[in-house]
XYZ file of C-alpha atoms in Angstrom:
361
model
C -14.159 -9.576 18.612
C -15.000 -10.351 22.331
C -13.299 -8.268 24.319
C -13.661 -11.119 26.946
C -12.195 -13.382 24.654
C -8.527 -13.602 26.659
C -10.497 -15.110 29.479
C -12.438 -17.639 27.631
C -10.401 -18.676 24.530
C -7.044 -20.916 24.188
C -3.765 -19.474 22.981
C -4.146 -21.469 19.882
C -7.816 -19.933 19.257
C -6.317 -16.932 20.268
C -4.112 -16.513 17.430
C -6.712 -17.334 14.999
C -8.472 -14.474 16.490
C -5.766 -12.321 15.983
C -4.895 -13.643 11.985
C -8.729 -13.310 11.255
C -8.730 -9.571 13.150
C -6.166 -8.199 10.997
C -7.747 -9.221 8.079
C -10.815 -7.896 8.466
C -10.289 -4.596 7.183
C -9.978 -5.525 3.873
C -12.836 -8.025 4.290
C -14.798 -4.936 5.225
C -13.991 -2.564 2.071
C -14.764 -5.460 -0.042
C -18.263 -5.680 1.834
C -18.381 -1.682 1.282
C -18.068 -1.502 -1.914
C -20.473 -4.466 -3.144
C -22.918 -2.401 -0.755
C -22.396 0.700 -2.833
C -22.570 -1.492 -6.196
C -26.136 -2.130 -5.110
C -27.287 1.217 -4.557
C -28.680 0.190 -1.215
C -28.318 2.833 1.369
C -29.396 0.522 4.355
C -26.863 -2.092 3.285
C -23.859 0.311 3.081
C -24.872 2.109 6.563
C -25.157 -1.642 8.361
C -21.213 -2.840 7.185
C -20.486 0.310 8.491
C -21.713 -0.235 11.741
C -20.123 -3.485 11.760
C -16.635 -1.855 10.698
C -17.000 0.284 14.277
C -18.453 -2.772 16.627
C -15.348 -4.736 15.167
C -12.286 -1.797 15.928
C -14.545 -1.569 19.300
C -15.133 -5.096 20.190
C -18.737 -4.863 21.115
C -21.466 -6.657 20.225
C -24.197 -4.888 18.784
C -26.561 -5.261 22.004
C -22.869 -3.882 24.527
C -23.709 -0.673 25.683
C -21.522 1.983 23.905
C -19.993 3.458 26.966
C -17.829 0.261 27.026
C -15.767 2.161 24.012
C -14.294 4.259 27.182
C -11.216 3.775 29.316
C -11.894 1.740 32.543
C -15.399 1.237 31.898
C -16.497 -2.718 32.256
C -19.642 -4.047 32.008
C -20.649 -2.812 35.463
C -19.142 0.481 35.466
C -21.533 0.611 31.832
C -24.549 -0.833 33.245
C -24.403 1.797 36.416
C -23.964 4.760 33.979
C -26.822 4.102 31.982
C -29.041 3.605 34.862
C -31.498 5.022 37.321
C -31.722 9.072 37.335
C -29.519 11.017 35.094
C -28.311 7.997 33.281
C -26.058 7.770 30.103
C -27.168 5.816 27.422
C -24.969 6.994 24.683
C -21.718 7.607 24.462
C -22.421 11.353 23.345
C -24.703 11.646 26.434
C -21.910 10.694 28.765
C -19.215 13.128 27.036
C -21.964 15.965 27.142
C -23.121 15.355 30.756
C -21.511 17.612 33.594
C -18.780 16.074 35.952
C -20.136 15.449 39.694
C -16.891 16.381 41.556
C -13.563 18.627 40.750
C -11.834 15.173 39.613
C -13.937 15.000 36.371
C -16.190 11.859 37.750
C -19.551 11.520 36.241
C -22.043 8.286 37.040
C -20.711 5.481 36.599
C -16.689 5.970 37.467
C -17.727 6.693 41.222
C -15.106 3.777 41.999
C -12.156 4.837 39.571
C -8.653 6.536 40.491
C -8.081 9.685 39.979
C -5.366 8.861 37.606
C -8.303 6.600 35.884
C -11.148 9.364 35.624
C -7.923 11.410 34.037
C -7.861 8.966 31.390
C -11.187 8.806 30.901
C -11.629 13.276 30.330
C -8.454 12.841 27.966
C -10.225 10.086 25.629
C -12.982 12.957 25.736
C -11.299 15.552 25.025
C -10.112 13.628 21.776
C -13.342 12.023 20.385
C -14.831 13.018 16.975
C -17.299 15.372 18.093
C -18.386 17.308 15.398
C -21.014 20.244 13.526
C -22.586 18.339 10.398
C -23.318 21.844 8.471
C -24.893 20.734 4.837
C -26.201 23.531 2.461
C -27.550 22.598 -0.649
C -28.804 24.300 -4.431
C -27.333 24.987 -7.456
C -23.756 26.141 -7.701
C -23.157 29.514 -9.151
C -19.201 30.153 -8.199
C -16.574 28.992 -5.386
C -14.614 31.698 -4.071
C -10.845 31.707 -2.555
C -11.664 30.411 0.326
C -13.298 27.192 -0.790
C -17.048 28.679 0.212
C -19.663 28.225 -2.640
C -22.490 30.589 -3.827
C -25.962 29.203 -5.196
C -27.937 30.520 -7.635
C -31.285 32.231 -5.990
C -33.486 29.169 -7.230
C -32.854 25.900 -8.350
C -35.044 24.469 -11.341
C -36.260 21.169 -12.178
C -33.379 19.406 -14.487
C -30.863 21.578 -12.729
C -27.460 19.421 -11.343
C -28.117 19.614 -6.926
C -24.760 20.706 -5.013
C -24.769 19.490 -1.403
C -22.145 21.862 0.216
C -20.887 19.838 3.940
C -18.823 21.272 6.127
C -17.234 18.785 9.261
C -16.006 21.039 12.286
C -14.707 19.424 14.793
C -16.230 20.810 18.549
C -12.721 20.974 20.100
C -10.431 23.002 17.495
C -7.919 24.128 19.573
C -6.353 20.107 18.825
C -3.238 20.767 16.549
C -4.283 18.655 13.232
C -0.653 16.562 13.675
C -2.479 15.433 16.697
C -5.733 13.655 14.891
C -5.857 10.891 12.846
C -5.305 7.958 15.216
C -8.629 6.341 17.123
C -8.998 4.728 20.217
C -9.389 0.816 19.536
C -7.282 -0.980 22.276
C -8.955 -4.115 21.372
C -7.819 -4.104 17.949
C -4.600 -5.284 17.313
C -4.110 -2.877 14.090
C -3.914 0.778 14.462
C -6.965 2.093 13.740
C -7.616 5.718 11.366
C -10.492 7.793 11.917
C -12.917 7.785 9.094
C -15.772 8.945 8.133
C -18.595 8.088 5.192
C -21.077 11.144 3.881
C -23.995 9.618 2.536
C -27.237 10.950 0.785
C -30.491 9.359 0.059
C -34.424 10.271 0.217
C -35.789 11.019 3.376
C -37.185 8.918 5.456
C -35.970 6.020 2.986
C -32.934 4.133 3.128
C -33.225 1.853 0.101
C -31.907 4.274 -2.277
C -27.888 5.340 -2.178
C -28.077 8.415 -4.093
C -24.163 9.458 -3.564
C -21.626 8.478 -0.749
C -17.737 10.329 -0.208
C -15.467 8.654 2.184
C -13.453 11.338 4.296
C -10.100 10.404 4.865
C -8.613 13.938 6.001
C -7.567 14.354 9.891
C -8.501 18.544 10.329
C -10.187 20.336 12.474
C -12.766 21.210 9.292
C -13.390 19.314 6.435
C -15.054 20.667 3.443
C -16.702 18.332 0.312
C -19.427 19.073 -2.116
C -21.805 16.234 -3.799
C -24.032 16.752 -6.468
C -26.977 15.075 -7.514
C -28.713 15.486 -11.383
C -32.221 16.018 -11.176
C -33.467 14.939 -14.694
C -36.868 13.598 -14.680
C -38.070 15.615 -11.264
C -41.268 17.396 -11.214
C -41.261 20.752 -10.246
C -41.909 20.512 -6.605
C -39.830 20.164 -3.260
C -38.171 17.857 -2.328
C -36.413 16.119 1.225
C -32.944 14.648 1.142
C -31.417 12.848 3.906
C -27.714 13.110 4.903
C -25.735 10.626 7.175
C -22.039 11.363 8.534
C -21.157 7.964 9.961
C -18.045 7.188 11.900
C -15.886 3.813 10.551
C -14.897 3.627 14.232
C -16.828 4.382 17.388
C -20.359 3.731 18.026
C -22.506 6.452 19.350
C -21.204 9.827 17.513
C -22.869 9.419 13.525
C -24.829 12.442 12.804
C -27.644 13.084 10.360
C -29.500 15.922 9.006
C -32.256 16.887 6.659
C -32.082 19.421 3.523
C -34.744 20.741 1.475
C -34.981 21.645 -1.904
C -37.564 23.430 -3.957
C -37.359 22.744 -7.728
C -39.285 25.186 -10.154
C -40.870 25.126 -13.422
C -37.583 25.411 -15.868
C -40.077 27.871 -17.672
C -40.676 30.190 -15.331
C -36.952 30.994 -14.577
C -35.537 34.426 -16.658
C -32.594 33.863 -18.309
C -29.657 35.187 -16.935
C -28.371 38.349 -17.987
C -24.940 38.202 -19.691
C -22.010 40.444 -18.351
C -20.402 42.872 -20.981
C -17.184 41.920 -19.845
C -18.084 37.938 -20.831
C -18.929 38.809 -24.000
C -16.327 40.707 -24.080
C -13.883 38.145 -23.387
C -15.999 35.245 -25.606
C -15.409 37.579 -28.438
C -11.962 37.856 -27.592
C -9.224 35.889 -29.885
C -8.092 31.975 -28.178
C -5.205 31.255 -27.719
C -5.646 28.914 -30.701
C -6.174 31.924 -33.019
C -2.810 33.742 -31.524
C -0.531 30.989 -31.686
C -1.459 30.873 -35.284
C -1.179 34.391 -35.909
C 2.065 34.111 -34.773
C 2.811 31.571 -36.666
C 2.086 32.970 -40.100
C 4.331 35.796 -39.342
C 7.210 33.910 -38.941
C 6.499 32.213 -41.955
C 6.728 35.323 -43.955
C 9.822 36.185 -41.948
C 11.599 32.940 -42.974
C 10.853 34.156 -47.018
C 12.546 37.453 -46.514
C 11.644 41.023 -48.058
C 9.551 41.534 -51.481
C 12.403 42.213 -53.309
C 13.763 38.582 -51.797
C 10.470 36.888 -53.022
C 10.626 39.260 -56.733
C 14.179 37.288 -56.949
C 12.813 34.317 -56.073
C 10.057 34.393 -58.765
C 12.307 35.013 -61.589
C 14.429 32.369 -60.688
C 11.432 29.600 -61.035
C 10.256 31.778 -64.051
C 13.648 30.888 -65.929
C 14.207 26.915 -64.231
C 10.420 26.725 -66.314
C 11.786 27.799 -69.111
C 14.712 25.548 -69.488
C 12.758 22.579 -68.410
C 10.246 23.353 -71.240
C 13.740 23.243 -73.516
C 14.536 20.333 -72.050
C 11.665 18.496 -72.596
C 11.040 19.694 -76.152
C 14.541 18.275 -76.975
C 14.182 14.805 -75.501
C 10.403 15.041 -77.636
C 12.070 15.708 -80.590
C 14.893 12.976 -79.709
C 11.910 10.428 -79.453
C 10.851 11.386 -82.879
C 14.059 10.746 -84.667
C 14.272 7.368 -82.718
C 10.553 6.654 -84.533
C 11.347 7.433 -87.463
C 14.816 5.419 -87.747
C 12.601 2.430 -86.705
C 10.154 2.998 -89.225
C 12.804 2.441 -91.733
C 14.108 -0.887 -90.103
C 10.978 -2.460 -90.349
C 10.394 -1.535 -93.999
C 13.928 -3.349 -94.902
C 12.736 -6.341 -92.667
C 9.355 -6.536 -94.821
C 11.306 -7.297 -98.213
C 12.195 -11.137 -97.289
C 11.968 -12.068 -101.487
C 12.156 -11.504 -104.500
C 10.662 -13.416 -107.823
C 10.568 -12.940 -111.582
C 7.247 -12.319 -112.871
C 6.681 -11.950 -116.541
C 10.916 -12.065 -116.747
C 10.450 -8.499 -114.653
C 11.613 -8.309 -110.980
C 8.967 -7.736 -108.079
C 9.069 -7.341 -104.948
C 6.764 -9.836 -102.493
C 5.847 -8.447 -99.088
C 5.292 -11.352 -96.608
C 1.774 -11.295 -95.740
């Protein structure tokens, strides 16, 4: 992590450095995302400003200006001293070049091919407009912009519209993407987190959206449900912070009024929507449809008259049929009827010198 650390460790230690660098990352999203288990807003915005000291090999007391090209530890500690001095790295990309060669305080002793370097790197940080809007959504045009209602009541779902411009546009997108971590032996992608929370509180981690697109603007939305708020107003805090350089995380402060639920007119319904919520689904044509083929697949009336007369006279033949095989069944009774009353004479004896027949009992 020492950017000093080819001058004071071993080659041996040096590798270990490496095997443990290139690790890190996912070290670091596993660290991330037990942060936003927790719900802790301070957690998740402290591994992220580990994630950029580690691409930029600083400790968290090195001066941020060390995260430009050519700039050592006294080049850093010059700049951010005496009058006109740069403490952050935003001060020193904002502050006004001292000669025609681009040098500003602190590069009084670079090359011109050095301070060249130096303007480029500039040219290609992440400096960007944090524009957040925020109430509830009412419609999202073509062009990706959204409308709010005119107020927002209490138990209404929040939309946090954020738009990310980048300062420099005229940067072709194919350029972006890539960050500046010479350190680092992995390449490094710019990144960025959007998170919300109270104001002036960092406990609670109320939503977060990682940004992964390289454009010149980035648009997201994130909503928040505010079930159980009092009608009142109320301050949210937003924080666009950078996975990879120190020094350019922005933050800004929305506020909301909530009103009475009761106090808000319902809105007026279109014609044309009831119009159209009136109108048959597509459900109800598909099945519309469908019945009409059905009666195409029976034919004409005089097809189905036909067809009626024909299972008129298969009932009448089956009704023959059966009465035969019922009258069949009879017959078959009755012949065993007669069987048994030959089997019941089994003898025969003289009584009074008359014959009689004895049943078996």
């Amino acid at each position: 992590m020492n950017r000093l650390a080819a001058d004071n460790l071993s080659p041996a230690l040096l590798g270990d450095l490496d095997t443990i660098l290139r690790k890190a990352p996912n070290l670091i999203e596993a660290m991330r995302d037990t942060a936003k288990g927790t719900g802790n807003l301070r957690m998740l915005h402290r591994v992220l400003q580990f994630q950029q000291h580690l691409y930029q090999a600083l400790y968290f007391t090195s001066s941020p200006l060390l995260q430009l090209p050519h700039f050592g530890v006294t080049e850093a500690k010059h700049a951010s001293s005496g009058k006109g001095n740069y403490r952050t790295l935003l001060q020193f990309i904002e502050a006004k070049a001292l000669d025609d060669k681009g040098r500003k305080k602190g590069m009084a002793n670079m090359t011109d091919e050095h301070c060249a370097d130096v303007e480029v790197l500039c040219k290609y940080l992440p400096l960007v407009d944090f524009d957040v809007q925020a109430g509830c959504l009412d419609y999202e045009d073509d062009d990706k912009k959204v409308h709010f209602d005119e107020v927002c009541a209490a138990g209404d779902i929040l939309t946090f519209y954020i738009e990310i411009k980048r300062q420099n546009d005229k940067i072709p997108d194919s350029e972006l993407g890539i960050a500046h971590a010479p350190f680092y032996p992995l390449f490094v992608e710019e990144e960025w987190f959007i998170t919300l929370g109270k104001a002036g509180n960092e406990e609670n981690l109320f939503s977060v959206v990682e940004v992964k697109e390289h454009e010149n603007v980035i648009r997201h939305k994130m909503q928040l449900p505010t079930r159980g708020l009092k009608p009142g107003t109320y301050d949210f805090d937003l924080y666009l912070t950078s996975t990879c350089y120190v020094g350019l995380d922005k933050k800004t402060t929305v506020k909301v009024d909530l009103v009475d639920p009761k106090t808000v007119k319902p809105a007026e319904v279109h014609p044309e929507d009831i119009e159209a919520e009136n109108a048959p689904s597509l459900f109800d044509l598909l099945q519309e449809g469908g019945e009409e083929d059905e009666d195409s697949d029976f034919g004409s009336d005089d097809e189905d008259g036909n067809t009626k007369k024909k299972i008129a006279l298969k009932k009448d033949a089956d009704e023959k049929d059966k009465k035969v095989e019922e009258q069949d069944k009879s017959d078959e009774q009755v012949a065993d009827e007669e069987v048994d009353s030959d089997d019941d004479l089994v003898a025969v004896e003289l009584v009074d010198g008359v014959p009689e027949t004895k049943k078996n009992k």
